[in-house]
Amino acid sequence: MATDWRDAFDLGDGAVSTEAPAEDRAGVFRRLRKGLSRSRTALTAELSASFTERIDETTWERLEEALILADVGAKTTAQVVRRLEDEAEAGELTGGEALRERLIELLAETATPADGRIHLRERPAVLMIVGVNGTGKTTTIGKIAWHLQKELGLDVIVGAADTYRAAAVNQLAEWADRAGSQIVRGSEGGDPGAVAFDAIGAARSRGADVVICDTAGRLHTHGNLMEELSKVRRVIGKQIPDAPHETLVVIDATTGQNGIRQAEEFGKAVEVTGAVLTKLDGSAKGGVVLAIASELGIPVKLIGIGESLEDLRPFDAEQFARALIEE
Ligand code: GDP
Ligand code: MG
């Protein structure tokens, strides 16, 4: 599991500079707890009634209700509560504290992806970012570029394939500037596939390590958007077989379970390999991360708990469940 940016990426052999200072884990956890405070307050208020010394039928009802209200999802909730019930019956859980601790463990277990790393082994490796407008695609790209460039010593090129809004290109240019990455842009309203093509060309000629491709999140129709995204994907695949090596869908966590549907939609158009869940700081229903992580079939790879650079974090299910539930 990744708690650290260096562990969050699979960069192939020998590409990683280990100059980056190890992060202060306690500080990272404190920040995560702060980012999740709205969700935790809501959830622990509901949960505390279940964490009493007497474990009985109402314990399970309350627990189930609390998890559903926190958007943990019906399937995950049923699965976890069933196991807790079994363990309590077998005499393995004695009292509220043991129950809370075991709940954290089981939630973490169901939400832990088989492989949550971002695979960027090839040179250049191509990372494509998709998602609905306003979910946080462009800022996520800026932050990923920063970590790859400044902490891991890689050379990153960002492609501004959201060509419909000049503001979007300027915003990406600002992030690229901060990260020290080169930006490739097209003409306004130009062909996004051409931008992706040029970005890969630039990476090849300059020997850059990673290309991150931004995309539009809204067109006149939903069908048009999906068609365009799959076209951008085809253009990338023609340049480099097996590329994009990762396609991450960015989901605004405040949209709750709706995010699951979005991820599925984008998954149909472009082969999505992971999810980024943003704006958890603005949500009281952060449990949705656990629902998405265990029900979607694609791993949650990154989470956003605020707007600043340090607020995009590799997803660690154990750390997440603890920050959400521990008082
Ligand atoms: P895009 O349209 O998908 O490219 O979205 P943007 O990257 O432009 O982001 C939209 C807004 O969401 C910006 O103001 C970001 O700063 C903000 N944002 C992104 N991630 C987070 C997060 O984790 N927490 C909060 N509070 N804001 C975020
Ligand atoms: Mg954008």
PDB file of C-alpha atoms in Angstrom, residues 161 163-164 186-196 228 231-232 235:
ATOM      1  CA  ALA A 161      -5.837  18.442 -24.918  1.00  0.00           C
ATOM      2  CA  THR A 163      -8.691  22.712 -26.216  1.00  0.00           C
ATOM      3  CA  TYR A 164     -12.188  24.096 -25.763  1.00  0.00           C
ATOM      4  CA  GLY A 186      -2.886  23.332 -29.601  1.00  0.00           C
ATOM      5  CA  SER A 187      -4.878  26.132 -31.078  1.00  0.00           C
ATOM      6  CA  GLU A 188      -8.074  27.092 -29.292  1.00  0.00           C
ATOM      7  CA  GLY A 189     -10.854  24.780 -30.375  1.00  0.00           C
ATOM      8  CA  GLY A 190      -8.271  22.692 -32.178  1.00  0.00           C
ATOM      9  CA  ASP A 191      -8.054  18.927 -32.405  1.00  0.00           C
ATOM     10  CA  PRO A 192      -7.283  17.355 -29.018  1.00  0.00           C
ATOM     11  CA  GLY A 193      -5.888  14.267 -30.711  1.00  0.00           C
ATOM     12  CA  ALA A 194      -3.309  16.459 -32.439  1.00  0.00           C
ATOM     13  CA  VAL A 195      -2.218  17.864 -29.068  1.00  0.00           C
ATOM     14  CA  ALA A 196      -1.730  14.363 -27.673  1.00  0.00           C
ATOM     15  CA  GLU A 228     -13.646  12.366 -28.657  1.00  0.00           C
ATOM     16  CA  LYS A 231     -10.328   9.147 -30.430  1.00  0.00           C
ATOM     17  CA  VAL A 232      -7.601  10.783 -28.321  1.00  0.00           C
ATOM     18  CA  VAL A 235      -4.204   8.557 -31.454  1.00  0.00           C
TER      19      VAL A 235
END
